[in-house]
Coordinates of C-alpha atoms and ligand atoms in Angstrom, one line a residue:
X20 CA -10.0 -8.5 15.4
X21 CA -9.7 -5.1 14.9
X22 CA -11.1 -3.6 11.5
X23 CA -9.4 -1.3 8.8
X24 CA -10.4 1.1 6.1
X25 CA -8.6 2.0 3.3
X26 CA -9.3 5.7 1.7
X27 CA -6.9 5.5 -1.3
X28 CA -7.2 5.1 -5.4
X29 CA -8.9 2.7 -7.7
X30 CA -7.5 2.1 -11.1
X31 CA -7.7 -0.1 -13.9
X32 CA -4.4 -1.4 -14.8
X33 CA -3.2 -2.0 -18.9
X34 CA -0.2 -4.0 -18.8
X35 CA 1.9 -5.1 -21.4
X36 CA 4.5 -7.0 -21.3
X37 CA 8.0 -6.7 -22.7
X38 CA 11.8 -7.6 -24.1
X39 CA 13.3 -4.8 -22.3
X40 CA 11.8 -1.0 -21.2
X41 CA 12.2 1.3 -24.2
X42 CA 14.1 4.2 -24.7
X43 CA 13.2 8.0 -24.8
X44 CA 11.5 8.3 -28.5
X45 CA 12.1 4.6 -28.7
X46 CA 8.8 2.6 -29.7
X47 CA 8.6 -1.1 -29.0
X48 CA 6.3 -3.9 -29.8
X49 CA 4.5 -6.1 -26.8
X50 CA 3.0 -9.3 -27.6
X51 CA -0.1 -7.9 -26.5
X52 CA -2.1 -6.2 -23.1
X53 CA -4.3 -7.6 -20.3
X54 CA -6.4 -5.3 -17.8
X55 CA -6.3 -5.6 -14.5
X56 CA -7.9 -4.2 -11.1
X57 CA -5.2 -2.1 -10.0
X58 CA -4.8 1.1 -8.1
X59 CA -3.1 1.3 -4.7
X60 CA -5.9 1.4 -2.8
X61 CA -7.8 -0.9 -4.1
X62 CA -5.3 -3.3 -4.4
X63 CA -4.5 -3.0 -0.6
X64 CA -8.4 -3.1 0.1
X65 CA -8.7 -6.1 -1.7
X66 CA -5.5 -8.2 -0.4
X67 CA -6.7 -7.4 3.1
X68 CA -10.7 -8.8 2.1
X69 CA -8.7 -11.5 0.7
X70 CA -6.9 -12.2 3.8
X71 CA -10.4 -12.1 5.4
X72 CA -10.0 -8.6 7.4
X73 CA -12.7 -6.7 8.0
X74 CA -12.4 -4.1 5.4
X75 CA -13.8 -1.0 4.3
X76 CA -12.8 1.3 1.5
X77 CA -13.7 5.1 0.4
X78 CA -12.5 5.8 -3.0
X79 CA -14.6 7.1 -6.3
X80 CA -15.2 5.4 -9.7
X81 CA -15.6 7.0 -12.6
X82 CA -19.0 6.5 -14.4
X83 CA -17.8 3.7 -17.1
X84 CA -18.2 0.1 -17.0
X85 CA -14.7 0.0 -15.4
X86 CA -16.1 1.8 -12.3
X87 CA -19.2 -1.3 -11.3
X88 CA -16.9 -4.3 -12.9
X89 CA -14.2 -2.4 -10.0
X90 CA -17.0 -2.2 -7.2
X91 CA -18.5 -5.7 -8.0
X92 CA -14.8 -7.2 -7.5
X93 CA -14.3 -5.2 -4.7
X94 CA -17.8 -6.8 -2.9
X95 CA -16.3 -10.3 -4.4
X96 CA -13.5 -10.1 -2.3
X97 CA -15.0 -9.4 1.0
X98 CA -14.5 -5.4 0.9
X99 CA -17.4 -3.2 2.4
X100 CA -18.1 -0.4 -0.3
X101 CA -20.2 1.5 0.9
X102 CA -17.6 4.4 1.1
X103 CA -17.2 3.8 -2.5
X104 CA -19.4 6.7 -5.3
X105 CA -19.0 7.2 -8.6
X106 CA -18.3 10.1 -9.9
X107 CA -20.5 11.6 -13.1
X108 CA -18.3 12.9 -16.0
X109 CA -15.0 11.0 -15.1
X110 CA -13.2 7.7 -16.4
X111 CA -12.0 5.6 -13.6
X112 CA -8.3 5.8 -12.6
X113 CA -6.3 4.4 -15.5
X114 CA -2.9 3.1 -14.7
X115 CA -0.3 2.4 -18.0
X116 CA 2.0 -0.3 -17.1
X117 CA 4.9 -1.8 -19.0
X118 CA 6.3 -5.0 -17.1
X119 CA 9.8 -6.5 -18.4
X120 CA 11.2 -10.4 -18.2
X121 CA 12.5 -9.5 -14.6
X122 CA 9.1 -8.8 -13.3
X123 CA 10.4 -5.0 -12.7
X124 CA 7.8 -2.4 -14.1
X125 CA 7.5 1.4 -15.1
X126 CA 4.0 3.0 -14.4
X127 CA 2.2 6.0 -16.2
X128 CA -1.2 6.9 -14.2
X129 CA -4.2 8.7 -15.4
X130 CA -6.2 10.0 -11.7
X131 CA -9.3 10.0 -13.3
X132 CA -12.1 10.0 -10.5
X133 CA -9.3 9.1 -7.8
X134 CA -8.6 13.0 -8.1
X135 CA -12.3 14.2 -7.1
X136 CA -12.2 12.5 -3.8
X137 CA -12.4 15.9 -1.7
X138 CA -13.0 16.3 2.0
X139 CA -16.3 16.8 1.5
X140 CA -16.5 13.2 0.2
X141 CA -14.6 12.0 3.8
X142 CA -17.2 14.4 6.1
X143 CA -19.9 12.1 4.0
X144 CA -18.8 9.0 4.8
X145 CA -17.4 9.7 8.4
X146 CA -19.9 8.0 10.4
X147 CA -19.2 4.7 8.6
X148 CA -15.3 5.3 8.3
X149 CA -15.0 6.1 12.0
X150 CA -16.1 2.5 12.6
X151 CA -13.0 1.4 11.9
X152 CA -9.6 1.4 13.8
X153 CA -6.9 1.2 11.8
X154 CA -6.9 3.1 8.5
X155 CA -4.3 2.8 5.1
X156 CA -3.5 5.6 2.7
X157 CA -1.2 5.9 -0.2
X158 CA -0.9 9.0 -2.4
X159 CA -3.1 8.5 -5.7
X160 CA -5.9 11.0 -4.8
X161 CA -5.5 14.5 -3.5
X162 CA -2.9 15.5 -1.1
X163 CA -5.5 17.8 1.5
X164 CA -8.1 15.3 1.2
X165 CA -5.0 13.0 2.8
X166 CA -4.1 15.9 5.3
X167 CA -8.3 16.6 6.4
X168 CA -9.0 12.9 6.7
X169 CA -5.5 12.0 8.8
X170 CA -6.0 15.4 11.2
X171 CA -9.8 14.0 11.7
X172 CA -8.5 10.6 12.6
X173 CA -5.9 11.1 14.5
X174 CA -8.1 13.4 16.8
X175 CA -9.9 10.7 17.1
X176 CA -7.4 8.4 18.5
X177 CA -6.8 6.4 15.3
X178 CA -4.0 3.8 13.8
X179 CA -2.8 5.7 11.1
X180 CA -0.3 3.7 8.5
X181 CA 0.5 5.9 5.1
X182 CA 2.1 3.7 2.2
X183 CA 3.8 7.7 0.7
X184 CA 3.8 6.4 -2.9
X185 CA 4.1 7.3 -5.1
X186 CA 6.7 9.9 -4.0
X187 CA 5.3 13.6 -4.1
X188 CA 5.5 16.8 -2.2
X189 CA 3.8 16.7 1.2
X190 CA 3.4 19.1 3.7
X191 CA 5.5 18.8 7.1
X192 CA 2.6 19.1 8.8
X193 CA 1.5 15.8 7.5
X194 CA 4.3 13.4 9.1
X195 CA 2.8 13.9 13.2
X196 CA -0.8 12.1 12.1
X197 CA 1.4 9.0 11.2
X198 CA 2.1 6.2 13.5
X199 CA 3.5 4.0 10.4
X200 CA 5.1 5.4 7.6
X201 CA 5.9 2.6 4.9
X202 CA 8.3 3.8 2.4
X203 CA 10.7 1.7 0.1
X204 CA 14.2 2.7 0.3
X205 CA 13.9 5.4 -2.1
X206 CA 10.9 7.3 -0.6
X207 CA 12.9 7.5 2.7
X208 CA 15.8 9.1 1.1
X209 CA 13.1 11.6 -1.0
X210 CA 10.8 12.5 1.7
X211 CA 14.3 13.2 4.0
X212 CA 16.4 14.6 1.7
X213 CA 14.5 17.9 0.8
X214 CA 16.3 20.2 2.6
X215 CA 20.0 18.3 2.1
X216 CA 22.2 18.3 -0.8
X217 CA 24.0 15.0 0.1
X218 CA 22.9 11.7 -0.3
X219 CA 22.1 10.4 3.0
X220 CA 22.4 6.6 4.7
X221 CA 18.9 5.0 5.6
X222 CA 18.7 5.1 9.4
X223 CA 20.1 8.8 8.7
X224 CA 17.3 9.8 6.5
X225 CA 14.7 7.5 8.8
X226 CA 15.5 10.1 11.5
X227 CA 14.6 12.3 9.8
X228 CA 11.2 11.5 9.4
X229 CA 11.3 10.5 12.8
X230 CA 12.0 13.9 14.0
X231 CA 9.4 15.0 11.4
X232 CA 6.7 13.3 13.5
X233 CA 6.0 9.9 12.6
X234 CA 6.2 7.5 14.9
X235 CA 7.8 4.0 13.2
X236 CA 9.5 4.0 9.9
X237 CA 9.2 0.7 7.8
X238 CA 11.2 0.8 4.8
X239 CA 10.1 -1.5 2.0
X240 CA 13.5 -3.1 0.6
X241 CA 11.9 -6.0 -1.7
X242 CA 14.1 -8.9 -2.3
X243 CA 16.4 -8.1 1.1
X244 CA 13.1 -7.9 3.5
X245 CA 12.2 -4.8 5.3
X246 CA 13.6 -2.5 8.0
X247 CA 12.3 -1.7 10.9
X248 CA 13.2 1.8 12.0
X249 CA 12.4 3.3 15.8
X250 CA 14.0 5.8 18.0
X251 CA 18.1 4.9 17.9
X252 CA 17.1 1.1 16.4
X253 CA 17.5 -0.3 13.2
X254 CA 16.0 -3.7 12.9
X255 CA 16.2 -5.8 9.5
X256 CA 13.4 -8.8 9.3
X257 CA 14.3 -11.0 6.5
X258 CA 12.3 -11.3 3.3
X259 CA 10.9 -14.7 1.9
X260 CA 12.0 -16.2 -1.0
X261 CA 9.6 -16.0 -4.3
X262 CA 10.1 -16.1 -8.0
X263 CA 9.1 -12.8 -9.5
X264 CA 6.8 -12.7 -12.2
X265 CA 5.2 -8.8 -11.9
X266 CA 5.9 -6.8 -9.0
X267 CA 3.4 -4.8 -9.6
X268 CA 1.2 -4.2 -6.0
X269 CA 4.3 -6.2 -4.1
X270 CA 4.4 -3.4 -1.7
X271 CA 0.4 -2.9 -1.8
X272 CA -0.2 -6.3 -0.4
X273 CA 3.0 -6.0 2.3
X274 CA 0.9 -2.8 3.4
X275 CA -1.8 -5.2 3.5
X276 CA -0.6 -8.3 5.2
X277 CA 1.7 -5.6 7.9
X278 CA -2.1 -4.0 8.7
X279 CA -3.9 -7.4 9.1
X280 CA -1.1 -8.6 11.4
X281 CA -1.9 -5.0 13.7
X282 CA -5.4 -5.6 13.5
X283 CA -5.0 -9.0 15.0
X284 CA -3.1 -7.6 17.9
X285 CA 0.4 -8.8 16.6
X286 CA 3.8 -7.2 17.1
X287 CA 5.1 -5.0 14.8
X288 CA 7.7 -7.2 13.8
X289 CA 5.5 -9.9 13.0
X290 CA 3.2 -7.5 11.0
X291 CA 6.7 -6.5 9.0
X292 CA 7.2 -10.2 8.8
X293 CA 3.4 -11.3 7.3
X294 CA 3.9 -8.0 5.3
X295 CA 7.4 -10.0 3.7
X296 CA 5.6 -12.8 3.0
X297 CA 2.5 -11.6 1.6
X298 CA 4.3 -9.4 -1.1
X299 CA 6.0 -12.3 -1.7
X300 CA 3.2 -14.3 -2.6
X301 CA 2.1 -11.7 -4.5
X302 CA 4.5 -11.3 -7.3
X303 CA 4.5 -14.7 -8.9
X304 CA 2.0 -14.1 -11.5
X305 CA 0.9 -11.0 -14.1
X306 CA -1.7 -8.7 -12.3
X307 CA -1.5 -6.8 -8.8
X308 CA -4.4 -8.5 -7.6
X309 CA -3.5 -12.0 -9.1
X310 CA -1.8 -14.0 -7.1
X311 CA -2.9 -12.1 -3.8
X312 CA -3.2 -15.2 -0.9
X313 CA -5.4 -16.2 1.8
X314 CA -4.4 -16.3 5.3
X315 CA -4.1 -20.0 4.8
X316 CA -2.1 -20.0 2.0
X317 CA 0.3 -17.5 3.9
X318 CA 0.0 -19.8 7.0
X319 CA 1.5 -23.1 4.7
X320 CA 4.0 -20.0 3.2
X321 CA 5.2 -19.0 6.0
X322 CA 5.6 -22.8 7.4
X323 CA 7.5 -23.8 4.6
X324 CA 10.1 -21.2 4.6
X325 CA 10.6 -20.4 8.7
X326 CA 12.8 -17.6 9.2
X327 CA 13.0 -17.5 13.0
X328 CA 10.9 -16.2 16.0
X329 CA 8.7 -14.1 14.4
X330 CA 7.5 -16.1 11.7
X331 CA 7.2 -19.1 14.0
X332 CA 4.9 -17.1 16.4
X333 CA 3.2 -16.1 13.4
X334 CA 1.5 -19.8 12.5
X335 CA -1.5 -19.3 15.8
X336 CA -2.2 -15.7 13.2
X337 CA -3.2 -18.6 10.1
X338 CA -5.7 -20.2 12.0
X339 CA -7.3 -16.9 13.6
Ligands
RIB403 O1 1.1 -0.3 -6.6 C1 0.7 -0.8 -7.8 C2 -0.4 0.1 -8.4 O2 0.2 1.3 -8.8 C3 -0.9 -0.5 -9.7 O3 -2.0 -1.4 -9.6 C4 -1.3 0.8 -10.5 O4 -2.7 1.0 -10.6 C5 -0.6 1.9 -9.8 O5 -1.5 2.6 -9.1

Protein backbone atom coordinates (compact mmCIF):
# COMPACT_ATOMS: atom_id res chain seq x y z
CA UNK A 1 0.00 0.00 0.00
CA UNK A 2 1.11 3.06 -0.82
CA UNK A 3 1.43 5.80 2.12
CA UNK A 4 0.03 9.52 2.33
CA UNK A 5 0.79 12.67 4.10
CA UNK A 6 -1.44 15.26 4.87
CA UNK A 7 0.12 18.96 5.26
CA UNK A 8 -3.09 20.87 6.19
CA UNK A 9 -4.90 22.62 9.46
CA UNK A 10 -5.71 21.50 12.90
CA UNK A 11 -8.53 23.01 14.77
CA UNK A 12 -10.60 22.63 17.57
CA UNK A 13 -14.08 22.70 16.64
CA UNK A 14 -17.11 24.60 19.12
CA UNK A 15 -20.34 23.49 17.92
CA UNK A 16 -23.60 24.37 18.79
CA UNK A 17 -26.49 23.30 17.77
CA UNK A 18 -29.62 24.98 16.61
CA UNK A 19 -33.56 25.80 15.55
CA UNK A 20 -32.57 27.45 12.51
CA UNK A 21 -29.15 29.73 11.43
CA UNK A 22 -29.75 33.26 12.69
CA UNK A 23 -30.10 36.36 11.06
CA UNK A 24 -27.63 39.40 10.43
CA UNK A 25 -27.76 41.18 14.13
CA UNK A 26 -30.07 38.31 15.03
CA UNK A 27 -28.94 36.52 18.41
CA UNK A 28 -30.17 33.04 19.16
CA UNK A 29 -30.08 30.67 21.92
CA UNK A 30 -28.40 26.89 21.52
CA UNK A 31 -29.07 24.33 24.00
CA UNK A 32 -25.58 24.26 24.69
CA UNK A 33 -21.80 23.48 22.83
CA UNK A 34 -19.48 20.45 22.50
CA UNK A 35 -15.75 20.65 21.23
CA UNK A 36 -14.49 18.70 18.88
CA UNK A 37 -11.14 17.69 16.96
CA UNK A 38 -11.72 19.50 13.84
CA UNK A 39 -9.76 21.27 11.21
CA UNK A 40 -9.50 20.02 7.61
CA UNK A 41 -6.39 18.46 7.86
CA UNK A 42 -6.64 16.88 10.72
CA UNK A 43 -9.85 15.50 10.14
CA UNK A 44 -8.64 13.94 6.76
CA UNK A 45 -5.40 12.70 8.64
CA UNK A 46 -7.33 11.06 11.09
CA UNK A 47 -10.17 9.39 8.82
CA UNK A 48 -7.42 7.92 6.74
CA UNK A 49 -5.42 6.46 10.30
CA UNK A 50 -8.82 5.35 10.93
CA UNK A 51 -9.19 3.55 7.81
CA UNK A 52 -5.70 2.08 8.76
CA UNK A 53 -3.56 4.03 5.94
CA UNK A 54 -0.34 4.72 6.53
CA UNK A 55 -0.46 8.27 7.48
CA UNK A 56 1.67 11.15 8.15
CA UNK A 57 0.74 14.73 8.91
CA UNK A 58 2.71 18.20 9.09
CA UNK A 59 0.61 20.79 10.66
CA UNK A 60 1.39 23.21 13.96
CA UNK A 61 -0.41 23.46 17.39
CA UNK A 62 -0.60 26.20 19.25
CA UNK A 63 0.88 25.99 22.77
CA UNK A 64 -2.46 25.35 24.88
CA UNK A 65 -3.81 22.26 26.16
CA UNK A 66 -5.80 21.97 22.89
CA UNK A 67 -2.57 21.57 20.88
CA UNK A 68 -1.22 17.94 22.99
CA UNK A 69 -5.08 16.64 23.69
CA UNK A 70 -4.97 17.28 19.41
CA UNK A 71 -1.51 15.45 18.96
CA UNK A 72 -2.38 12.65 21.47
CA UNK A 73 -5.69 11.90 19.39
CA UNK A 74 -3.92 12.20 16.45
CA UNK A 75 -1.22 9.24 17.67
CA UNK A 76 -4.58 7.41 18.96
CA UNK A 77 -5.78 7.13 15.65
CA UNK A 78 -2.82 5.68 13.90
CA UNK A 79 -1.46 9.10 12.46
CA UNK A 80 2.48 9.52 12.42
CA UNK A 81 3.16 13.09 14.01
CA UNK A 82 6.19 13.61 13.79
CA UNK A 83 5.70 16.51 11.19
CA UNK A 84 3.53 17.94 13.79
CA UNK A 85 5.31 21.34 16.19
CA UNK A 86 3.78 23.52 18.32
CA UNK A 87 4.05 26.80 17.87
CA UNK A 88 5.09 29.23 21.10
CA UNK A 89 2.73 32.27 21.57
CA UNK A 90 -0.27 30.90 19.44
CA UNK A 91 -3.77 29.20 20.36
CA UNK A 92 -4.46 26.30 18.22
CA UNK A 93 -6.78 26.72 15.17
CA UNK A 94 -10.27 27.42 16.53
CA UNK A 95 -13.15 26.69 14.30
CA UNK A 96 -16.88 28.37 15.36
CA UNK A 97 -19.59 26.12 14.10
CA UNK A 98 -23.32 26.47 14.21
CA UNK A 99 -25.03 23.20 13.00
CA UNK A 100 -28.96 23.31 12.29
CA UNK A 101 -31.86 20.30 12.51
CA UNK A 102 -30.80 19.41 8.77
CA UNK A 103 -27.33 18.66 9.70
CA UNK A 104 -26.30 21.75 7.30
CA UNK A 105 -23.69 24.10 9.07
CA UNK A 106 -22.09 27.68 8.80
CA UNK A 107 -18.36 27.87 9.89
CA UNK A 108 -16.38 30.90 11.41
CA UNK A 109 -12.45 29.92 11.73
CA UNK A 110 -9.80 31.45 13.89
CA UNK A 111 -6.05 30.16 11.95
CA UNK A 112 -4.36 30.37 14.97
CA UNK A 113 -0.99 28.34 14.65
CA UNK A 114 -2.42 26.73 11.30
CA UNK A 115 -1.29 30.28 9.85
CA UNK A 116 2.58 30.00 10.97
CA UNK A 117 3.16 26.86 9.07
CA UNK A 118 5.76 28.53 6.53
CA UNK A 119 8.11 26.85 4.02
CA UNK A 120 10.63 26.77 6.30
CA UNK A 121 8.52 24.49 8.42
CA UNK A 122 8.09 21.99 5.10
CA UNK A 123 12.19 22.25 4.14
CA UNK A 124 12.34 20.89 8.05
CA UNK A 125 10.35 18.13 7.76
CA UNK A 126 11.16 17.10 4.06
CA UNK A 127 13.21 14.15 4.58
CA UNK A 128 10.34 12.51 6.55
CA UNK A 129 7.40 13.94 4.20
CA UNK A 130 9.18 12.75 1.03
CA UNK A 131 8.59 9.24 2.39
CA UNK A 132 5.40 9.33 1.33
CA UNK A 133 3.67 9.10 -2.07
CA UNK A 134 0.62 10.50 -2.22
CA UNK A 135 0.10 13.82 -0.35
CA UNK A 136 -3.57 15.91 0.71
CA UNK A 137 -3.88 19.60 1.12
CA UNK A 138 -6.80 21.88 1.75
CA UNK A 139 -6.57 25.60 2.26
CA UNK A 140 -6.53 26.42 6.13
CA UNK A 141 -2.81 27.48 6.37
CA UNK A 142 -0.86 29.76 4.11
CA UNK A 143 -1.41 29.88 0.49
CA UNK A 144 2.78 29.88 -0.57
CA UNK A 145 3.48 27.49 1.98
CA UNK A 146 0.73 25.30 -0.35
CA UNK A 147 2.49 26.62 -3.59
CA UNK A 148 6.49 25.81 -2.12
CA UNK A 149 5.49 22.41 -0.77
CA UNK A 150 3.26 21.30 -4.20
CA UNK A 151 6.28 22.78 -6.67
CA UNK A 152 8.75 20.54 -4.26
CA UNK A 153 6.55 17.55 -4.66
CA UNK A 154 5.64 17.54 -7.81
CA UNK A 155 9.42 17.77 -8.82
CA UNK A 156 9.69 15.00 -7.15
CA UNK A 157 7.23 12.95 -9.01
CA UNK A 158 4.53 13.02 -6.38
CA UNK A 159 0.40 12.24 -6.20
CA UNK A 160 -0.71 15.50 -5.47
CA UNK A 161 -4.73 15.70 -4.58
CA UNK A 162 -5.85 19.42 -3.15
CA UNK A 163 -9.35 19.49 -1.36
CA UNK A 164 -9.45 23.92 -2.50
CA UNK A 165 -11.64 24.68 0.61
CA UNK A 166 -12.35 26.69 1.76
CA UNK A 167 -12.60 28.79 -1.49
CA UNK A 168 -9.87 31.57 -1.69
CA UNK A 169 -7.72 33.28 -4.14
CA UNK A 170 -5.00 31.05 -5.66
CA UNK A 171 -2.45 31.71 -7.96
CA UNK A 172 -2.75 30.14 -11.70
CA UNK A 173 0.34 28.85 -11.19
CA UNK A 174 -0.93 26.59 -8.59
CA UNK A 175 -3.48 24.34 -10.70
CA UNK A 176 -0.27 22.31 -12.97
CA UNK A 177 1.15 20.65 -9.40
CA UNK A 178 -2.39 19.07 -9.18
CA UNK A 179 -3.22 15.61 -10.42
CA UNK A 180 -6.72 15.71 -8.27
CA UNK A 181 -8.49 18.70 -7.58
CA UNK A 182 -11.60 17.91 -5.23
CA UNK A 183 -13.92 20.74 -5.25
CA UNK A 184 -17.77 20.71 -4.38
CA UNK A 185 -19.91 22.15 -6.97
CA UNK A 186 -19.51 25.55 -5.80
CA UNK A 187 -15.68 25.76 -5.69
CA UNK A 188 -15.63 24.61 -9.44
CA UNK A 189 -17.81 27.37 -10.49
CA UNK A 190 -15.47 30.01 -8.02
CA UNK A 191 -12.13 28.82 -8.96
CA UNK A 192 -13.48 28.93 -12.93
CA UNK A 193 -15.43 31.70 -12.94
CA UNK A 194 -12.85 34.57 -12.14
CA UNK A 195 -12.33 35.88 -15.25
CA UNK A 196 -16.35 35.35 -16.59
CA UNK A 197 -19.28 37.36 -15.77
CA UNK A 198 -21.82 34.51 -16.50
CA UNK A 199 -22.71 31.71 -14.54
CA UNK A 200 -21.18 28.78 -16.04
CA UNK A 201 -22.42 24.81 -16.35
CA UNK A 202 -20.20 22.26 -14.39
CA UNK A 203 -18.31 20.34 -17.06
CA UNK A 204 -17.91 24.11 -18.52
CA UNK A 205 -16.30 25.44 -15.60
CA UNK A 206 -14.33 21.84 -14.97
CA UNK A 207 -12.57 22.76 -18.28
CA UNK A 208 -11.58 25.25 -17.13
CA UNK A 209 -9.52 24.10 -14.60
CA UNK A 210 -8.62 21.49 -16.72
CA UNK A 211 -6.99 23.78 -19.11
CA UNK A 212 -5.64 25.59 -15.97
CA UNK A 213 -3.43 22.51 -15.34
CA UNK A 214 -4.90 19.97 -13.23
CA UNK A 215 -5.14 16.88 -14.28
CA UNK A 216 -8.78 15.23 -12.96
CA UNK A 217 -11.50 17.24 -11.57
CA UNK A 218 -13.77 15.58 -8.81
CA UNK A 219 -16.55 17.59 -7.90
CA UNK A 220 -18.04 16.87 -4.46
CA UNK A 221 -21.97 17.07 -4.99
CA UNK A 222 -23.12 15.45 -1.43
CA UNK A 223 -26.43 13.86 -1.33
CA UNK A 224 -26.32 13.27 -5.58
CA UNK A 225 -22.64 11.47 -5.40
CA UNK A 226 -19.79 12.90 -7.09
CA UNK A 227 -18.56 13.69 -10.60
CA UNK A 228 -15.94 12.57 -12.23
CA UNK A 229 -14.48 15.08 -14.63
CA UNK A 230 -11.51 14.24 -17.38
CA UNK A 231 -10.56 15.45 -20.79
CA UNK A 232 -14.20 15.65 -22.90
CA UNK A 233 -15.89 13.08 -20.09
CA UNK A 234 -18.24 13.65 -17.42
CA UNK A 235 -18.81 10.66 -15.31
CA UNK A 236 -21.45 10.72 -12.27
CA UNK A 237 -20.78 7.72 -9.54
CA UNK A 238 -23.72 7.59 -7.36
CA UNK A 239 -23.75 8.56 -3.73
CA UNK A 240 -24.80 6.22 -0.79
CA UNK A 241 -27.69 6.70 1.17
CA UNK A 242 -27.17 8.12 5.00
CA UNK A 243 -29.21 10.07 7.40
CA UNK A 244 -27.50 13.28 8.12
CA UNK A 245 -26.92 14.39 11.42
CA UNK A 246 -23.69 17.07 10.96
CA UNK A 247 -22.05 17.35 7.90
CA UNK A 248 -19.46 18.78 9.16
CA UNK A 249 -15.91 16.99 7.65
CA UNK A 250 -18.40 14.95 5.00
CA UNK A 251 -16.11 16.05 2.35
CA UNK A 252 -12.89 15.75 4.68
CA UNK A 253 -13.37 12.07 5.02
CA UNK A 254 -14.52 11.58 0.99
CA UNK A 255 -10.96 13.24 0.50
CA UNK A 256 -9.95 10.57 2.79
CA UNK A 257 -11.60 7.39 1.76
CA UNK A 258 -10.89 8.70 -2.34
CA UNK A 259 -6.84 8.86 -1.15
CA UNK A 260 -6.89 5.44 0.59
CA UNK A 261 -8.59 3.82 -2.36
CA UNK A 262 -5.26 5.43 -4.69
CA UNK A 263 -3.01 4.26 -2.25
CA UNK A 264 -4.29 0.78 -2.50
CA UNK A 265 -3.75 0.84 -6.23
CA UNK A 266 -7.59 1.20 -7.04
CA UNK A 267 -9.27 3.01 -9.92
CA UNK A 268 -10.23 6.31 -9.65
CA UNK A 269 -13.67 5.54 -9.85
CA UNK A 270 -13.64 3.30 -7.16
CA UNK A 271 -11.53 5.83 -5.01
CA UNK A 272 -14.66 8.42 -5.95
CA UNK A 273 -16.90 5.55 -4.99
CA UNK A 274 -15.13 4.67 -1.24
CA UNK A 275 -14.81 8.53 -1.10
CA UNK A 276 -19.15 8.44 -1.46
CA UNK A 277 -19.38 6.12 1.06
CA UNK A 278 -17.06 7.13 3.62
CA UNK A 279 -18.58 10.78 3.80
CA UNK A 280 -21.53 9.03 4.05
CA UNK A 281 -20.70 7.24 7.04
CA UNK A 282 -19.41 10.19 8.30
CA UNK A 283 -22.37 12.51 8.80
CA UNK A 284 -24.62 10.51 11.02
CA UNK A 285 -23.55 11.81 14.31
CA UNK A 286 -22.43 15.53 15.91
CA UNK A 287 -18.53 15.96 15.42
CA UNK A 288 -16.33 15.71 12.20
CA UNK A 289 -14.34 13.11 13.55
CA UNK A 290 -17.28 11.16 15.17
CA UNK A 291 -18.69 8.75 13.31
CA UNK A 292 -15.51 8.42 10.96
CA UNK A 293 -15.47 4.32 9.96
CA UNK A 294 -13.03 1.59 9.60
CA UNK A 295 -12.31 -0.10 6.49
CA UNK A 296 -14.51 -2.79 7.77
CA UNK A 297 -17.25 -0.93 8.64
CA UNK A 298 -17.09 0.64 5.02
CA UNK A 299 -16.64 -2.88 3.66
CA UNK A 300 -20.31 -4.19 5.50
CA UNK A 301 -21.51 -0.31 4.09
CA UNK A 302 -20.70 -0.67 1.01
CA UNK A 303 -22.12 -4.47 0.86
CA UNK A 304 -25.33 -3.40 2.07
CA UNK A 305 -26.11 -0.76 -0.30
CA UNK A 306 -24.31 -2.10 -3.85
CA UNK A 307 -24.45 0.37 -6.40
CA UNK A 308 -22.89 -1.45 -9.29
CA UNK A 309 -19.43 -2.35 -10.67
CA UNK A 310 -17.43 -0.26 -8.74
CA UNK A 311 -18.64 -0.78 -5.48
CA UNK A 312 -18.75 -4.47 -6.06
CA UNK A 313 -15.00 -4.53 -7.03
CA UNK A 314 -14.56 -2.55 -4.13
CA UNK A 315 -15.37 -5.50 -1.24
CA UNK A 316 -11.40 -7.37 -2.03
CA UNK A 317 -10.37 -3.22 -0.82
CA UNK A 318 -12.25 -4.19 2.90
CA UNK A 319 -10.24 -7.09 3.53
CA UNK A 320 -6.72 -5.52 2.31
O1 LIG B 1 -14.24 20.52 6.96
C1 LIG B 1 -14.71 20.65 8.27
C2 LIG B 1 -13.78 21.45 9.11
O2 LIG B 1 -13.76 22.77 8.63
C3 LIG B 1 -14.17 21.56 10.56
O3 LIG B 1 -13.70 20.50 11.34
C4 LIG B 1 -13.64 22.91 10.96
O4 LIG B 1 -12.53 22.85 11.79
C5 LIG B 1 -13.29 23.60 9.65
O5 LIG B 1 -11.95 23.67 9.47
Amino acid sequence: MKSICVIGSLNIDLVAAVERFPQPGETLTAAGYSTFFGGKGGNQAIALGKLGANVKMVGKVGDDIHGSDYIRNLRMNGVDTAGIRVEKGASTGTAMILVDPQGENQIVISPGANGHLTPSDIDEHWSHLIESDIFLFQLEIPIGTIAYAMKRLKQAGKTIVLDPAPASQLPDSLFKYIDYMTPNETEVKYYANRHHQYVLQLKEAANILLRKGVQTIVAKAGAEGAYLIRDADLQHIGAYPTDPVDTTGAGDCFNAGFAYALAMGRSVEEAVSLGNAVGALAIRQVGAQSAMPSIEEVDVFMKKHLLGSESDSYRQLGGA
